[in-house]
């Protein structure tokens, strides 16, 4: 029997990777658009658990998770730490030379400051999560648009990795509860 786990984000997100690391093949991931949706999924019994990012070794604590946990009576029943490898992902026709705008979750952008120093003409744009950023950049077909996200997103959404491992430090981990 599959255990349903709620995560914020979309297919290819780091939270989904953490959820599968918790329970492996026995996991059915339920993707939620917000923390409120995630809370509803657990509190109504749709999901048995939720996976929340707590702290990143480069970007620090995830303030939204801290606030959320402070406002609930939820118990932490497990903890997992996964390696975060950030990649520059775009549509198939794009190249590093065509990129003008890079979007992602604020924490992901913060983990890649050296990349933006190398390409100062790139504008950054914050979004709700890395996987959504990748999906939207790829689906737009705009060769000037890219996203910072995990490698799985390129395969899931039909994009390509223009630059791999663009995080500032290879010792980049996020702790999930």
JSON list of C-alpha atoms in Angstrom, two decimals:
[
{"chain": "A", "resi": 1, "resn": "UNK", "atom": "CA", "xyz": [0.00, 0.00, 0.00]},
{"chain": "A", "resi": 2, "resn": "UNK", "atom": "CA", "xyz": [1.29, 3.46, -0.93]},
{"chain": "A", "resi": 3, "resn": "UNK", "atom": "CA", "xyz": [1.79, 6.08, 1.75]},
{"chain": "A", "resi": 4, "resn": "UNK", "atom": "CA", "xyz": [0.61, 9.50, 0.62]},
{"chain": "A", "resi": 5, "resn": "UNK", "atom": "CA", "xyz": [2.97, 12.36, 1.40]},
{"chain": "A", "resi": 6, "resn": "UNK", "atom": "CA", "xyz": [2.14, 16.02, 0.78]},
{"chain": "A", "resi": 7, "resn": "UNK", "atom": "CA", "xyz": [4.84, 18.32, -0.58]},
{"chain": "A", "resi": 8, "resn": "UNK", "atom": "CA", "xyz": [4.77, 21.92, -1.71]},
{"chain": "A", "resi": 9, "resn": "UNK", "atom": "CA", "xyz": [5.73, 22.25, -5.33]},
{"chain": "A", "resi": 10, "resn": "UNK", "atom": "CA", "xyz": [5.54, 20.23, -8.50]},
{"chain": "A", "resi": 11, "resn": "UNK", "atom": "CA", "xyz": [7.05, 17.11, -10.02]},
{"chain": "A", "resi": 12, "resn": "UNK", "atom": "CA", "xyz": [10.83, 17.36, -9.95]},
{"chain": "A", "resi": 13, "resn": "UNK", "atom": "CA", "xyz": [11.00, 19.40, -6.77]},
{"chain": "A", "resi": 14, "resn": "UNK", "atom": "CA", "xyz": [13.61, 18.75, -4.11]},
{"chain": "A", "resi": 15, "resn": "UNK", "atom": "CA", "xyz": [10.77, 18.17, -1.62]},
{"chain": "A", "resi": 16, "resn": "UNK", "atom": "CA", "xyz": [9.51, 15.33, -3.83]},
{"chain": "A", "resi": 17, "resn": "UNK", "atom": "CA", "xyz": [13.02, 13.86, -3.87]},
{"chain": "A", "resi": 18, "resn": "UNK", "atom": "CA", "xyz": [13.14, 14.07, -0.08]},
{"chain": "A", "resi": 19, "resn": "UNK", "atom": "CA", "xyz": [9.69, 12.44, 0.21]},
{"chain": "A", "resi": 20, "resn": "UNK", "atom": "CA", "xyz": [10.81, 9.50, -1.92]},
{"chain": "A", "resi": 21, "resn": "UNK", "atom": "CA", "xyz": [13.98, 9.22, 0.13]},
{"chain": "A", "resi": 22, "resn": "UNK", "atom": "CA", "xyz": [11.82, 8.85, 3.25]},
{"chain": "A", "resi": 23, "resn": "UNK", "atom": "CA", "xyz": [9.64, 6.01, 1.99]},
{"chain": "A", "resi": 24, "resn": "UNK", "atom": "CA", "xyz": [11.03, 4.98, -1.41]},
{"chain": "A", "resi": 25, "resn": "UNK", "atom": "CA", "xyz": [8.74, 3.17, -3.82]},
{"chain": "A", "resi": 26, "resn": "UNK", "atom": "CA", "xyz": [5.99, 3.02, -1.20]},
{"chain": "A", "resi": 27, "resn": "UNK", "atom": "CA", "xyz": [5.43, 6.77, -1.60]},
{"chain": "A", "resi": 28, "resn": "UNK", "atom": "CA", "xyz": [2.59, 8.50, -3.45]},
{"chain": "A", "resi": 29, "resn": "UNK", "atom": "CA", "xyz": [3.41, 12.18, -3.62]},
{"chain": "A", "resi": 30, "resn": "UNK", "atom": "CA", "xyz": [0.58, 14.67, -3.48]},
{"chain": "A", "resi": 31, "resn": "UNK", "atom": "CA", "xyz": [1.70, 18.03, -4.85]},
{"chain": "A", "resi": 32, "resn": "UNK", "atom": "CA", "xyz": [0.33, 21.11, -3.11]},
{"chain": "A", "resi": 33, "resn": "UNK", "atom": "CA", "xyz": [0.40, 24.69, -4.35]},
{"chain": "A", "resi": 34, "resn": "UNK", "atom": "CA", "xyz": [0.83, 26.21, -0.88]},
{"chain": "A", "resi": 35, "resn": "UNK", "atom": "CA", "xyz": [1.48, 25.43, 2.77]},
{"chain": "A", "resi": 36, "resn": "UNK", "atom": "CA", "xyz": [-2.24, 25.91, 3.40]},
{"chain": "A", "resi": 37, "resn": "UNK", "atom": "CA", "xyz": [-3.04, 23.23, 0.79]},
{"chain": "A", "resi": 38, "resn": "UNK", "atom": "CA", "xyz": [-0.40, 20.97, 2.31]},
{"chain": "A", "resi": 39, "resn": "UNK", "atom": "CA", "xyz": [-1.90, 21.41, 5.78]},
{"chain": "A", "resi": 40, "resn": "UNK", "atom": "CA", "xyz": [-5.39, 20.63, 4.44]},
{"chain": "A", "resi": 41, "resn": "UNK", "atom": "CA", "xyz": [-4.12, 17.46, 2.75]},
{"chain": "A", "resi": 42, "resn": "UNK", "atom": "CA", "xyz": [-2.75, 16.15, 6.05]},
{"chain": "A", "resi": 43, "resn": "UNK", "atom": "CA", "xyz": [-5.49, 17.41, 8.35]},
{"chain": "A", "resi": 44, "resn": "UNK", "atom": "CA", "xyz": [-8.26, 15.92, 6.17]},
{"chain": "A", "resi": 45, "resn": "UNK", "atom": "CA", "xyz": [-6.50, 12.57, 5.95]},
{"chain": "A", "resi": 46, "resn": "UNK", "atom": "CA", "xyz": [-5.70, 12.72, 2.23]},
{"chain": "A", "resi": 47, "resn": "UNK", "atom": "CA", "xyz": [-2.04, 12.37, 3.19]},
{"chain": "A", "resi": 48, "resn": "UNK", "atom": "CA", "xyz": [-0.45, 10.64, 6.15]},
{"chain": "A", "resi": 49, "resn": "UNK", "atom": "CA", "xyz": [2.59, 12.93, 6.20]},
{"chain": "A", "resi": 50, "resn": "UNK", "atom": "CA", "xyz": [4.02, 16.14, 4.81]},
{"chain": "A", "resi": 51, "resn": "UNK", "atom": "CA", "xyz": [7.59, 16.91, 3.88]},
{"chain": "A", "resi": 52, "resn": "UNK", "atom": "CA", "xyz": [8.84, 20.41, 4.58]},
{"chain": "A", "resi": 53, "resn": "UNK", "atom": "CA", "xyz": [12.24, 21.98, 3.85]},
{"chain": "A", "resi": 54, "resn": "UNK", "atom": "CA", "xyz": [13.71, 23.20, 7.11]},
{"chain": "A", "resi": 55, "resn": "UNK", "atom": "CA", "xyz": [17.25, 24.43, 6.52]},
{"chain": "A", "resi": 56, "resn": "UNK", "atom": "CA", "xyz": [19.70, 24.77, 3.66]},
{"chain": "A", "resi": 57, "resn": "UNK", "atom": "CA", "xyz": [23.43, 24.71, 4.35]},
{"chain": "A", "resi": 58, "resn": "UNK", "atom": "CA", "xyz": [24.01, 27.76, 2.09]},
{"chain": "A", "resi": 59, "resn": "UNK", "atom": "CA", "xyz": [20.79, 29.78, 2.35]},
{"chain": "A", "resi": 60, "resn": "UNK", "atom": "CA", "xyz": [19.94, 29.09, 6.01]},
{"chain": "A", "resi": 61, "resn": "UNK", "atom": "CA", "xyz": [16.61, 28.32, 7.68]},
{"chain": "A", "resi": 62, "resn": "UNK", "atom": "CA", "xyz": [13.40, 28.23, 5.66]},
{"chain": "A", "resi": 63, "resn": "UNK", "atom": "CA", "xyz": [11.42, 30.94, 7.42]},
{"chain": "A", "resi": 64, "resn": "UNK", "atom": "CA", "xyz": [8.06, 29.90, 5.97]},
{"chain": "A", "resi": 65, "resn": "UNK", "atom": "CA", "xyz": [8.50, 26.40, 7.43]},
{"chain": "A", "resi": 66, "resn": "UNK", "atom": "CA", "xyz": [9.55, 27.76, 10.82]},
{"chain": "A", "resi": 67, "resn": "UNK", "atom": "CA", "xyz": [6.49, 30.02, 10.93]},
{"chain": "A", "resi": 68, "resn": "UNK", "atom": "CA", "xyz": [4.21, 27.21, 9.77]},
{"chain": "A", "resi": 69, "resn": "UNK", "atom": "CA", "xyz": [5.49, 24.75, 12.39]},
{"chain": "A", "resi": 70, "resn": "UNK", "atom": "CA", "xyz": [5.20, 27.38, 15.14]},
{"chain": "A", "resi": 71, "resn": "UNK", "atom": "CA", "xyz": [1.52, 27.83, 14.27]},
{"chain": "A", "resi": 72, "resn": "UNK", "atom": "CA", "xyz": [0.62, 24.13, 14.27]},
{"chain": "A", "resi": 73, "resn": "UNK", "atom": "CA", "xyz": [0.74, 21.27, 16.71]},
{"chain": "A", "resi": 74, "resn": "UNK", "atom": "CA", "xyz": [2.39, 18.96, 14.18]},
{"chain": "A", "resi": 75, "resn": "UNK", "atom": "CA", "xyz": [5.09, 16.59, 15.35]},
{"chain": "A", "resi": 76, "resn": "UNK", "atom": "CA", "xyz": [8.32, 15.97, 13.49]},
{"chain": "A", "resi": 77, "resn": "UNK", "atom": "CA", "xyz": [8.53, 12.22, 12.89]},
{"chain": "A", "resi": 78, "resn": "UNK", "atom": "CA", "xyz": [11.59, 12.09, 10.67]},
{"chain": "A", "resi": 79, "resn": "UNK", "atom": "CA", "xyz": [14.40, 14.09, 9.22]},
{"chain": "A", "resi": 80, "resn": "UNK", "atom": "CA", "xyz": [16.33, 13.71, 6.01]},
{"chain": "A", "resi": 81, "resn": "UNK", "atom": "CA", "xyz": [19.15, 15.65, 4.46]},
{"chain": "A", "resi": 82, "resn": "UNK", "atom": "CA", "xyz": [19.60, 15.61, 0.70]},
{"chain": "A", "resi": 83, "resn": "UNK", "atom": "CA", "xyz": [22.34, 17.00, -1.52]},
{"chain": "A", "resi": 84, "resn": "UNK", "atom": "CA", "xyz": [21.08, 19.94, -3.56]},
{"chain": "A", "resi": 85, "resn": "UNK", "atom": "CA", "xyz": [22.54, 20.21, -7.03]},
{"chain": "A", "resi": 86, "resn": "UNK", "atom": "CA", "xyz": [21.28, 23.24, -8.92]},
{"chain": "A", "resi": 87, "resn": "UNK", "atom": "CA", "xyz": [21.26, 23.39, -12.71]},
{"chain": "A", "resi": 88, "resn": "UNK", "atom": "CA", "xyz": [20.48, 26.06, -15.30]},
{"chain": "A", "resi": 89, "resn": "UNK", "atom": "CA", "xyz": [17.58, 24.63, -17.32]},
{"chain": "A", "resi": 90, "resn": "UNK", "atom": "CA", "xyz": [15.93, 26.07, -20.43]},
{"chain": "A", "resi": 91, "resn": "UNK", "atom": "CA", "xyz": [14.00, 25.06, -23.53]},
{"chain": "A", "resi": 92, "resn": "UNK", "atom": "CA", "xyz": [15.72, 22.84, -26.07]},
{"chain": "A", "resi": 93, "resn": "UNK", "atom": "CA", "xyz": [16.61, 25.69, -28.45]},
{"chain": "A", "resi": 94, "resn": "UNK", "atom": "CA", "xyz": [18.22, 27.91, -25.80]},
{"chain": "A", "resi": 95, "resn": "UNK", "atom": "CA", "xyz": [21.93, 28.33, -25.13]},
{"chain": "A", "resi": 96, "resn": "UNK", "atom": "CA", "xyz": [23.92, 30.10, -22.44]},
{"chain": "A", "resi": 97, "resn": "UNK", "atom": "CA", "xyz": [24.41, 32.95, -24.92]},
{"chain": "A", "resi": 98, "resn": "UNK", "atom": "CA", "xyz": [20.67, 33.50, -25.45]},
{"chain": "A", "resi": 99, "resn": "UNK", "atom": "CA", "xyz": [19.70, 33.64, -21.76]},
{"chain": "A", "resi": 100, "resn": "UNK", "atom": "CA", "xyz": [18.63, 37.01, -20.34]},
{"chain": "A", "resi": 101, "resn": "UNK", "atom": "CA", "xyz": [16.34, 36.05, -17.44]},
{"chain": "A", "resi": 102, "resn": "UNK", "atom": "CA", "xyz": [16.78, 33.33, -14.80]},
{"chain": "A", "resi": 103, "resn": "UNK", "atom": "CA", "xyz": [13.99, 32.49, -12.39]},
{"chain": "A", "resi": 104, "resn": "UNK", "atom": "CA", "xyz": [13.71, 30.26, -9.36]},
{"chain": "A", "resi": 105, "resn": "UNK", "atom": "CA", "xyz": [12.84, 30.09, -5.70]},
{"chain": "A", "resi": 106, "resn": "UNK", "atom": "CA", "xyz": [14.70, 32.83, -3.74]},
{"chain": "A", "resi": 107, "resn": "UNK", "atom": "CA", "xyz": [16.74, 30.22, -1.83]},
{"chain": "A", "resi": 108, "resn": "UNK", "atom": "CA", "xyz": [17.91, 28.60, -5.08]},
{"chain": "A", "resi": 109, "resn": "UNK", "atom": "CA", "xyz": [18.91, 31.96, -6.53]},
{"chain": "A", "resi": 110, "resn": "UNK", "atom": "CA", "xyz": [20.80, 32.73, -3.31]},
{"chain": "A", "resi": 111, "resn": "UNK", "atom": "CA", "xyz": [22.70, 29.44, -3.62]},
{"chain": "A", "resi": 112, "resn": "UNK", "atom": "CA", "xyz": [23.99, 30.47, -7.07]},
{"chain": "A", "resi": 113, "resn": "UNK", "atom": "CA", "xyz": [25.40, 33.98, -6.56]},
{"chain": "A", "resi": 114, "resn": "UNK", "atom": "CA", "xyz": [28.71, 33.20, -8.27]},
{"chain": "A", "resi": 115, "resn": "UNK", "atom": "CA", "xyz": [26.82, 32.21, -11.44]},
{"chain": "A", "resi": 116, "resn": "UNK", "atom": "CA", "xyz": [25.19, 35.63, -11.58]},
{"chain": "A", "resi": 117, "resn": "UNK", "atom": "CA", "xyz": [28.54, 37.31, -11.03]},
{"chain": "A", "resi": 118, "resn": "UNK", "atom": "CA", "xyz": [29.82, 35.48, -14.15]},
{"chain": "A", "resi": 119, "resn": "UNK", "atom": "CA", "xyz": [26.75, 36.58, -16.13]},
{"chain": "A", "resi": 120, "resn": "UNK", "atom": "CA", "xyz": [25.93, 40.07, -14.81]},
{"chain": "A", "resi": 121, "resn": "UNK", "atom": "CA", "xyz": [23.60, 40.82, -17.74]},
{"chain": "A", "resi": 122, "resn": "UNK", "atom": "CA", "xyz": [21.18, 38.11, -16.59]},
{"chain": "A", "resi": 123, "resn": "UNK", "atom": "CA", "xyz": [18.17, 39.38, -14.66]},
{"chain": "A", "resi": 124, "resn": "UNK", "atom": "CA", "xyz": [16.81, 37.21, -11.87]},
{"chain": "A", "resi": 125, "resn": "UNK", "atom": "CA", "xyz": [13.18, 36.70, -10.96]},
{"chain": "A", "resi": 126, "resn": "UNK", "atom": "CA", "xyz": [11.88, 35.03, -7.82]},
{"chain": "A", "resi": 127, "resn": "UNK", "atom": "CA", "xyz": [9.16, 32.40, -8.01]},
{"chain": "A", "resi": 128, "resn": "UNK", "atom": "CA", "xyz": [7.35, 30.04, -5.67]},
{"chain": "A", "resi": 129, "resn": "UNK", "atom": "CA", "xyz": [9.47, 26.96, -6.34]},
{"chain": "A", "resi": 130, "resn": "UNK", "atom": "CA", "xyz": [12.28, 25.57, -8.46]},
{"chain": "A", "resi": 131, "resn": "UNK", "atom": "CA", "xyz": [10.27, 22.92, -10.32]},
{"chain": "A", "resi": 132, "resn": "UNK", "atom": "CA", "xyz": [7.55, 25.37, -11.37]},
{"chain": "A", "resi": 133, "resn": "UNK", "atom": "CA", "xyz": [10.23, 27.77, -12.58]},
{"chain": "A", "resi": 134, "resn": "UNK", "atom": "CA", "xyz": [11.78, 25.05, -14.72]},
{"chain": "A", "resi": 135, "resn": "UNK", "atom": "CA", "xyz": [8.43, 23.94, -16.14]},
{"chain": "A", "resi": 136, "resn": "UNK", "atom": "CA", "xyz": [7.41, 27.48, -17.03]},
{"chain": "A", "resi": 137, "resn": "UNK", "atom": "CA", "xyz": [10.78, 28.37, -18.57]},
{"chain": "A", "resi": 138, "resn": "UNK", "atom": "CA", "xyz": [10.82, 25.23, -20.71]},
{"chain": "A", "resi": 139, "resn": "UNK", "atom": "CA", "xyz": [7.16, 25.41, -21.73]},
{"chain": "A", "resi": 140, "resn": "UNK", "atom": "CA", "xyz": [7.50, 29.07, -22.72]},
{"chain": "A", "resi": 141, "resn": "UNK", "atom": "CA", "xyz": [9.85, 28.12, -25.55]},
{"chain": "A", "resi": 142, "resn": "UNK", "atom": "CA", "xyz": [11.58, 31.46, -24.95]},
{"chain": "A", "resi": 143, "resn": "UNK", "atom": "CA", "xyz": [15.33, 31.05, -25.58]},
{"chain": "A", "resi": 144, "resn": "UNK", "atom": "CA", "xyz": [16.00, 34.06, -23.35]},
{"chain": "A", "resi": 145, "resn": "UNK", "atom": "CA", "xyz": [14.42, 32.42, -20.29]},
{"chain": "A", "resi": 146, "resn": "UNK", "atom": "CA", "xyz": [15.96, 29.82, -17.95]},
{"chain": "A", "resi": 147, "resn": "UNK", "atom": "CA", "xyz": [15.47, 28.48, -14.44]},
{"chain": "A", "resi": 148, "resn": "UNK", "atom": "CA", "xyz": [17.57, 27.17, -11.59]},
{"chain": "A", "resi": 149, "resn": "UNK", "atom": "CA", "xyz": [16.28, 23.73, -10.57]},
{"chain": "A", "resi": 150, "resn": "UNK", "atom": "CA", "xyz": [17.18, 20.10, -10.04]},
{"chain": "A", "resi": 151, "resn": "UNK", "atom": "CA", "xyz": [18.23, 17.89, -12.96]},
{"chain": "A", "resi": 152, "resn": "UNK", "atom": "CA", "xyz": [15.02, 15.85, -12.83]},
{"chain": "A", "resi": 153, "resn": "UNK", "atom": "CA", "xyz": [13.09, 18.89, -14.05]},
{"chain": "A", "resi": 154, "resn": "UNK", "atom": "CA", "xyz": [14.88, 18.92, -17.40]},
{"chain": "A", "resi": 155, "resn": "UNK", "atom": "CA", "xyz": [13.76, 15.37, -18.13]},
{"chain": "A", "resi": 156, "resn": "UNK", "atom": "CA", "xyz": [10.26, 15.74, -16.74]},
{"chain": "A", "resi": 157, "resn": "UNK", "atom": "CA", "xyz": [9.47, 18.94, -18.63]},
{"chain": "A", "resi": 158, "resn": "UNK", "atom": "CA", "xyz": [11.45, 18.34, -21.83]},
{"chain": "A", "resi": 159, "resn": "UNK", "atom": "CA", "xyz": [14.11, 20.97, -21.27]},
{"chain": "A", "resi": 160, "resn": "UNK", "atom": "CA", "xyz": [17.87, 20.81, -21.30]},
{"chain": "A", "resi": 161, "resn": "UNK", "atom": "CA", "xyz": [20.56, 21.55, -18.78]},
{"chain": "A", "resi": 162, "resn": "UNK", "atom": "CA", "xyz": [22.66, 24.44, -20.05]},
{"chain": "A", "resi": 163, "resn": "UNK", "atom": "CA", "xyz": [24.98, 24.50, -17.05]},
{"chain": "A", "resi": 164, "resn": "UNK", "atom": "CA", "xyz": [25.25, 21.81, -14.38]},
{"chain": "A", "resi": 165, "resn": "UNK", "atom": "CA", "xyz": [26.08, 22.20, -10.71]},
{"chain": "A", "resi": 166, "resn": "UNK", "atom": "CA", "xyz": [25.81, 25.98, -10.60]},
{"chain": "A", "resi": 167, "resn": "UNK", "atom": "CA", "xyz": [25.43, 26.23, -6.82]},
{"chain": "A", "resi": 168, "resn": "UNK", "atom": "CA", "xyz": [28.20, 28.20, -5.11]},
{"chain": "A", "resi": 169, "resn": "UNK", "atom": "CA", "xyz": [29.39, 25.31, -2.96]},
{"chain": "A", "resi": 170, "resn": "UNK", "atom": "CA", "xyz": [29.32, 21.59, -3.60]},
{"chain": "A", "resi": 171, "resn": "UNK", "atom": "CA", "xyz": [28.50, 21.05, 0.08]},
{"chain": "A", "resi": 172, "resn": "UNK", "atom": "CA", "xyz": [24.93, 22.18, -0.50]},
{"chain": "A", "resi": 173, "resn": "UNK", "atom": "CA", "xyz": [22.36, 20.24, 1.53]},
{"chain": "A", "resi": 174, "resn": "UNK", "atom": "CA", "xyz": [18.81, 20.82, 2.62]},
{"chain": "A", "resi": 175, "resn": "UNK", "atom": "CA", "xyz": [17.33, 19.29, 5.73]},
{"chain": "A", "resi": 176, "resn": "UNK", "atom": "CA", "xyz": [13.72, 18.19, 5.38]},
{"chain": "A", "resi": 177, "resn": "UNK", "atom": "CA", "xyz": [11.27, 17.26, 8.14]}
]
